PDB file of C-alpha atoms in Angstrom:
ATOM      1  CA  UNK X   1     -43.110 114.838  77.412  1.00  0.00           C
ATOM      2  CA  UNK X   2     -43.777 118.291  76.660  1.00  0.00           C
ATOM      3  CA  UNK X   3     -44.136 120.224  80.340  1.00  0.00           C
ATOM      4  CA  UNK X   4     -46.332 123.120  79.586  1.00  0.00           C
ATOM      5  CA  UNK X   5     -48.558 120.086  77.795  1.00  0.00           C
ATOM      6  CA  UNK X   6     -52.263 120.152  79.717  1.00  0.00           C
ATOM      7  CA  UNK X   7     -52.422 116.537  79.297  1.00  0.00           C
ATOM      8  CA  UNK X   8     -49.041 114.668  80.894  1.00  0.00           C
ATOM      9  CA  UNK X   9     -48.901 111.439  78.719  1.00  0.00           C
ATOM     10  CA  UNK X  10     -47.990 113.323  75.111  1.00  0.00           C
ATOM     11  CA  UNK X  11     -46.022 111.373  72.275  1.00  0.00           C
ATOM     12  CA  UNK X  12     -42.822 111.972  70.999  1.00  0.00           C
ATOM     13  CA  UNK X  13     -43.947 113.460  67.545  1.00  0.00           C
ATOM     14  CA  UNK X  14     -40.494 111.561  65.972  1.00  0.00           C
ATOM     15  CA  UNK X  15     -41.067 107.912  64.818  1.00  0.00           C
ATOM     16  CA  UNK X  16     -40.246 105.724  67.237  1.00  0.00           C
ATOM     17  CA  UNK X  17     -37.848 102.533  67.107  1.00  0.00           C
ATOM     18  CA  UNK X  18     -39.594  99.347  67.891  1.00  0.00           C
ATOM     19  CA  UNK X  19     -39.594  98.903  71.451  1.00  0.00           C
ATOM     20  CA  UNK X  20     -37.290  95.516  72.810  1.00  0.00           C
ATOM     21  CA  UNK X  21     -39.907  95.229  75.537  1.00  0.00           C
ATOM     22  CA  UNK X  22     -43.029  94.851  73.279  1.00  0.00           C
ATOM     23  CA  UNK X  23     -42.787  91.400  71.944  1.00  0.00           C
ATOM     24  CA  UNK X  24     -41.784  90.181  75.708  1.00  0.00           C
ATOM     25  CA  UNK X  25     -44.878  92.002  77.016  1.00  0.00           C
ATOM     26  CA  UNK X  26     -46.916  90.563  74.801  1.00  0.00           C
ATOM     27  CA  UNK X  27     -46.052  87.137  75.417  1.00  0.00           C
ATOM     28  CA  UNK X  28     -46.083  87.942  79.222  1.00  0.00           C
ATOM     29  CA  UNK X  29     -50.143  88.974  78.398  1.00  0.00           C
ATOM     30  CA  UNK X  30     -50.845  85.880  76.599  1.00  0.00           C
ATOM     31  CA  UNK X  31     -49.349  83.484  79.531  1.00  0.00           C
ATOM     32  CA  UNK X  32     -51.957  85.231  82.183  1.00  0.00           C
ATOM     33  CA  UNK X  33     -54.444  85.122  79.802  1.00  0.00           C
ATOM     34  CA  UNK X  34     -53.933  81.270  78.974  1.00  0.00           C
ATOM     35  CA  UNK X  35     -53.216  80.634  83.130  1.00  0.00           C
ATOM     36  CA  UNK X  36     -56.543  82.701  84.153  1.00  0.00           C
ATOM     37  CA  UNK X  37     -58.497  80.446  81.897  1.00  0.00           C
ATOM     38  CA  UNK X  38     -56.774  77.382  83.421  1.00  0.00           C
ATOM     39  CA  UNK X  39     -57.636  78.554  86.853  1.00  0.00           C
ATOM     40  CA  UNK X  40     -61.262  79.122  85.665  1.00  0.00           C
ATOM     41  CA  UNK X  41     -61.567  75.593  83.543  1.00  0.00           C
ATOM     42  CA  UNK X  42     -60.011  73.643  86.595  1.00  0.00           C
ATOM     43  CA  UNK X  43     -61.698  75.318  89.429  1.00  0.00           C
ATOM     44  CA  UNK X  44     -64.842  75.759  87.939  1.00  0.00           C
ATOM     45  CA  UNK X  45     -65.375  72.345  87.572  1.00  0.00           C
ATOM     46  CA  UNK X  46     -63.818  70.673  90.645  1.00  0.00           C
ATOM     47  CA  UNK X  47     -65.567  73.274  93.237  1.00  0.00           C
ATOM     48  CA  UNK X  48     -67.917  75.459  91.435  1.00  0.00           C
ATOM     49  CA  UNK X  49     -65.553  78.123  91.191  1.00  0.00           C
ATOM     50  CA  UNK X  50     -66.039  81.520  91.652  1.00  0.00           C
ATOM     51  CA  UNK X  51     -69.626  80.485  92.935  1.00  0.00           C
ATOM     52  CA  UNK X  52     -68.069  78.409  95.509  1.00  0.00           C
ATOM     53  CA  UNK X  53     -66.169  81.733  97.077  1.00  0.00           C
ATOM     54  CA  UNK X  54     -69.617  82.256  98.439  1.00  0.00           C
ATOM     55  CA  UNK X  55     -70.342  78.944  99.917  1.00  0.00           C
ATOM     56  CA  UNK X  56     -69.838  78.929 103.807  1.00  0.00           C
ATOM     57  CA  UNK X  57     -67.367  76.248 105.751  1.00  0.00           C
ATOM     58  CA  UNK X  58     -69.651  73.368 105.272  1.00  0.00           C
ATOM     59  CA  UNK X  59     -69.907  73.091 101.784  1.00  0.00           C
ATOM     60  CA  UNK X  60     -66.393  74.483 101.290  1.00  0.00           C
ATOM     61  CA  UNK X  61     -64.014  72.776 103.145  1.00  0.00           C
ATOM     62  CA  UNK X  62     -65.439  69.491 102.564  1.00  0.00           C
ATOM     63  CA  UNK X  63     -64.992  70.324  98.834  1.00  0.00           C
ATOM     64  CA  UNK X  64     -61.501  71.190  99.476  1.00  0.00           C
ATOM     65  CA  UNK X  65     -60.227  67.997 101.164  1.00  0.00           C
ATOM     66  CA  UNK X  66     -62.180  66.289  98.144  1.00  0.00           C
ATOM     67  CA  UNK X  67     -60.718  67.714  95.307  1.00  0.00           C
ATOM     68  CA  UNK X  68     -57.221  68.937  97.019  1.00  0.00           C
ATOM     69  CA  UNK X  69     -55.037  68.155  94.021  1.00  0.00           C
ATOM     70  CA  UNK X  70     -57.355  69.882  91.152  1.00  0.00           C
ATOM     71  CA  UNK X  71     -57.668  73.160  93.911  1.00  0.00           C
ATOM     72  CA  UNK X  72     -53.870  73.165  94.766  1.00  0.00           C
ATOM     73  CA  UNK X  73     -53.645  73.070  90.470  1.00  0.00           C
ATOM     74  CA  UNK X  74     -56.447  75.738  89.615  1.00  0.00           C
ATOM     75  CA  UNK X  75     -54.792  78.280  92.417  1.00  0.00           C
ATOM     76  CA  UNK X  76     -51.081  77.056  91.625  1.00  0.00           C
ATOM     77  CA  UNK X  77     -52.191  78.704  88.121  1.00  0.00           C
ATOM     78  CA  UNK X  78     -53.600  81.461  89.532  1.00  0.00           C
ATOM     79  CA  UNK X  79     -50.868  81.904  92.142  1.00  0.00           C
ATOM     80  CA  UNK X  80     -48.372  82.181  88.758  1.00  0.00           C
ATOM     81  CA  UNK X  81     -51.327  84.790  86.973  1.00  0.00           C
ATOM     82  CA  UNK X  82     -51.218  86.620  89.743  1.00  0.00           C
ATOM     83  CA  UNK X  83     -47.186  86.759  90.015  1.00  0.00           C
ATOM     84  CA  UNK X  84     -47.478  87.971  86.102  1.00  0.00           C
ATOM     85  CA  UNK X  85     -48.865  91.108  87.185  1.00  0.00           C
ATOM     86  CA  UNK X  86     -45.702  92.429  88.704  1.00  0.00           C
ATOM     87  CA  UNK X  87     -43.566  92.180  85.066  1.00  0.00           C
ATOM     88  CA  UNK X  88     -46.551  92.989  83.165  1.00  0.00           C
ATOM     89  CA  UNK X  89     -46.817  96.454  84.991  1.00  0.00           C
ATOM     90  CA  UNK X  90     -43.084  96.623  84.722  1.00  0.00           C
ATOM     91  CA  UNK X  91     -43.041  95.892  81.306  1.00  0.00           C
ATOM     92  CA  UNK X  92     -45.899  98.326  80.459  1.00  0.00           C
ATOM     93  CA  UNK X  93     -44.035 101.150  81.592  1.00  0.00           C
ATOM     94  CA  UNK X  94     -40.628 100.510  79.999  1.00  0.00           C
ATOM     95  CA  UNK X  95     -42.604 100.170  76.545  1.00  0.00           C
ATOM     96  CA  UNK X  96     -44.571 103.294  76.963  1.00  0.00           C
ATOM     97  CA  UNK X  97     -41.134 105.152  77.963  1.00  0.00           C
ATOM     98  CA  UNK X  98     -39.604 103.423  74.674  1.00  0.00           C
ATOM     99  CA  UNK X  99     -42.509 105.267  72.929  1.00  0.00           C
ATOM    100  CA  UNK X 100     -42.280 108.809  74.446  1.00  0.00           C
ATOM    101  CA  UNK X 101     -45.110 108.563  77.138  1.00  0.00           C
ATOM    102  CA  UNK X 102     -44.333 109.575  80.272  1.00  0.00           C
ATOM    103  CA  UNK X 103     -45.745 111.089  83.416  1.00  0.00           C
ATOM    104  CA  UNK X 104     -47.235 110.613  86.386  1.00  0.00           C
ATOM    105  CA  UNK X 105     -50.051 108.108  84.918  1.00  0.00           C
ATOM    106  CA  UNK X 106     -47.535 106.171  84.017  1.00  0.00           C
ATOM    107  CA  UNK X 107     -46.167 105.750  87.447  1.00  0.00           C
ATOM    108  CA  UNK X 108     -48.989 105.137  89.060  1.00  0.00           C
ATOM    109  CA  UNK X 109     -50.341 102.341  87.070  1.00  0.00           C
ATOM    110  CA  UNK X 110     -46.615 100.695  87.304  1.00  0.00           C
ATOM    111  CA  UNK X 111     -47.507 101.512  90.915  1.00  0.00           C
ATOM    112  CA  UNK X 112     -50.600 100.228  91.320  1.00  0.00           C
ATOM    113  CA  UNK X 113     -50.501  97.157  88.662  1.00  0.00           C
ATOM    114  CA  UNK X 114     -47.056  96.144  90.606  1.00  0.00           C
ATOM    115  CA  UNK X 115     -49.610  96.556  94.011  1.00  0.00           C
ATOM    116  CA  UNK X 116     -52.265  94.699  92.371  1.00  0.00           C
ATOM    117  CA  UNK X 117     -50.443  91.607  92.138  1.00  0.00           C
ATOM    118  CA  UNK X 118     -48.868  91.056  95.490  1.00  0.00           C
ATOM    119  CA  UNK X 119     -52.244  91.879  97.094  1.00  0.00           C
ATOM    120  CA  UNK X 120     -53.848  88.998  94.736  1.00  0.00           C
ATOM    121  CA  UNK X 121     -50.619  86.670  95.338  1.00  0.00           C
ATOM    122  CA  UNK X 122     -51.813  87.309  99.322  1.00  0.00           C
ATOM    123  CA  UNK X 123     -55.534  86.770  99.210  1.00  0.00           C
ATOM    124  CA  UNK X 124     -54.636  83.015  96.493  1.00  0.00           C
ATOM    125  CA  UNK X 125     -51.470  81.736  99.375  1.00  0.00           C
ATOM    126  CA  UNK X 126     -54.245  81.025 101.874  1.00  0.00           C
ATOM    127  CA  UNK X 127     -55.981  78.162  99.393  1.00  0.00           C
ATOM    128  CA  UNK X 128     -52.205  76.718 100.135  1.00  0.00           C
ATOM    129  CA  UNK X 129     -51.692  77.569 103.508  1.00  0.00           C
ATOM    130  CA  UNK X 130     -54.782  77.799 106.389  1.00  0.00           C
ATOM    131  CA  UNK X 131     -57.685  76.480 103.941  1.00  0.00           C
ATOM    132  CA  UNK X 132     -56.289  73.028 104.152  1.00  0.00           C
ATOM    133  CA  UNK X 133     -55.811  72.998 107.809  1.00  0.00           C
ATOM    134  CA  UNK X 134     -59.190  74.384 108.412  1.00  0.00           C
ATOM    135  CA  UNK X 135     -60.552  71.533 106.106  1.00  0.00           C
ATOM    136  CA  UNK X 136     -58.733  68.929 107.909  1.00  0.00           C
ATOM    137  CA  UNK X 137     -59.356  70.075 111.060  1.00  0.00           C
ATOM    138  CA  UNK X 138     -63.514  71.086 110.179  1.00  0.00           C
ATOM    139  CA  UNK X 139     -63.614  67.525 108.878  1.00  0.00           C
ATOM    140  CA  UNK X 140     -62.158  65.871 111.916  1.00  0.00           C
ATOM    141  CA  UNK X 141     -64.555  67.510 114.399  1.00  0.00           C
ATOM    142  CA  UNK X 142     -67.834  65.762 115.456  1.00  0.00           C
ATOM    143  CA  UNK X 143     -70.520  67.074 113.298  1.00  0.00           C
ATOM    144  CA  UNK X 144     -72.529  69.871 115.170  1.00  0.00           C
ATOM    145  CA  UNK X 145     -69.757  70.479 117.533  1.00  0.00           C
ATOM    146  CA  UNK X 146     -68.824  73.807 118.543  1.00  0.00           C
ATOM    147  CA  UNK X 147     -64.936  73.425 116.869  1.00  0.00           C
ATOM    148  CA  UNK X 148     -66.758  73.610 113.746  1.00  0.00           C
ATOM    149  CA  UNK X 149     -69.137  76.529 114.490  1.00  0.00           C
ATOM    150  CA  UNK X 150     -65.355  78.000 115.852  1.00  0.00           C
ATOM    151  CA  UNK X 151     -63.579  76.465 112.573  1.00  0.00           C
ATOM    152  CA  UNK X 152     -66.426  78.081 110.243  1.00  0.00           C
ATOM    153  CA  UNK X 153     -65.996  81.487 112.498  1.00  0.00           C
ATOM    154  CA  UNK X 154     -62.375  81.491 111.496  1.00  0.00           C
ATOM    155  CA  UNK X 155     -62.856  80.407 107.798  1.00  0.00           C
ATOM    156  CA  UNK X 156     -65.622  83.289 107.404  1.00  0.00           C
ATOM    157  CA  UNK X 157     -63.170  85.631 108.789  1.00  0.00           C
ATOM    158  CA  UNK X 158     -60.131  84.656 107.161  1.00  0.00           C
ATOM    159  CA  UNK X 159     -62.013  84.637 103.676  1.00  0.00           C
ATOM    160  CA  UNK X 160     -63.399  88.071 104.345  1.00  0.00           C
ATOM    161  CA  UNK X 161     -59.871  89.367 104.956  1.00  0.00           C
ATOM    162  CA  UNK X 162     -57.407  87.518 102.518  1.00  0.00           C
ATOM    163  CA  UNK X 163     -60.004  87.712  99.775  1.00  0.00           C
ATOM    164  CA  UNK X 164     -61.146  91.415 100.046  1.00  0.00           C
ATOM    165  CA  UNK X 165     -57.527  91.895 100.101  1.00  0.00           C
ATOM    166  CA  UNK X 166     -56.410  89.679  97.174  1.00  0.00           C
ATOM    167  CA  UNK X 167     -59.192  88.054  95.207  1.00  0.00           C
TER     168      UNK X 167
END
């Protein structure tokens, strides 16, 4: 990087040797790509995913205790698309330092991309951890009752958080 350089991410002018981490980042882009589309093909058609994000407790927990092995499957692959983000970012910058970029662009979008996937890994644990409770519990309360007005309270609340956080 050339410090008097206006613009902080400047090439080395010298030809560069092929980066090491290039092929592995590449491979590591393809995986999340193929595992998003998993998520999206398996979800999508066992509970009307990412339309079904916006369905309240009584259409969605229902659907979760119906289809609990294709959901724990379409967010097991998105739990692992999400965990890709970390080496991805990782990745990203060693293969731009191979190549002469540096800066403080480059740290903050190891930063942030590194960020950006534990955030996501939080908002996908709860379709592992309190959705299925809430379903089992919202689907053993008498219909009308006020433990499911209570249960839907907590799954609104819980959904707001974990997935404004992580989805």
């Amino acid at each position: 990087m050339n410090p008097t350089s206006a613009f902080p991410l400047e090439p080395k002018t010298s030809v560069q040797a092929r980066s090491s981490a290039a092929p592995a980042l590449f491979w590591l882009v393809v995986a999340q790509l193929v595992l998003y589309f998993a998520t999206f093909l398996i979800l999508s058609s066992s509970i009307n995913w990412p339309d079904s994000l916006d369905f309240g407790a009584s259409k969605t927990l229902p659907l979760i205790r119906e289809q609990w092995t294709l959901v724990a499957l379409g967010y097991g692959a998105f739990l692992l698309d999400s965990l890709l983000l970390i080496p991805i970012a990782v990745l990203a910058r060693r293969v731009l330092l191979e190549r002469g970029w540096d800066g403080p662009m480059v740290q903050v979008s190891v930063a942030f991309g590194t960020l950006g996937g534990v955030l996501k890994i939080l908002g996908i644990v709860r379709w592992f951890t309190v959705m299925p409770v809430l379903a089992d519990l919202y689907l053993n309360a008498p219909a009308g009752s006020s433990v499911r007005e209570s249960l839907s309270l907590v799954f609104e609340g819980f959904n707001a958080y974990a997935g404004g956080i992580g989805e």
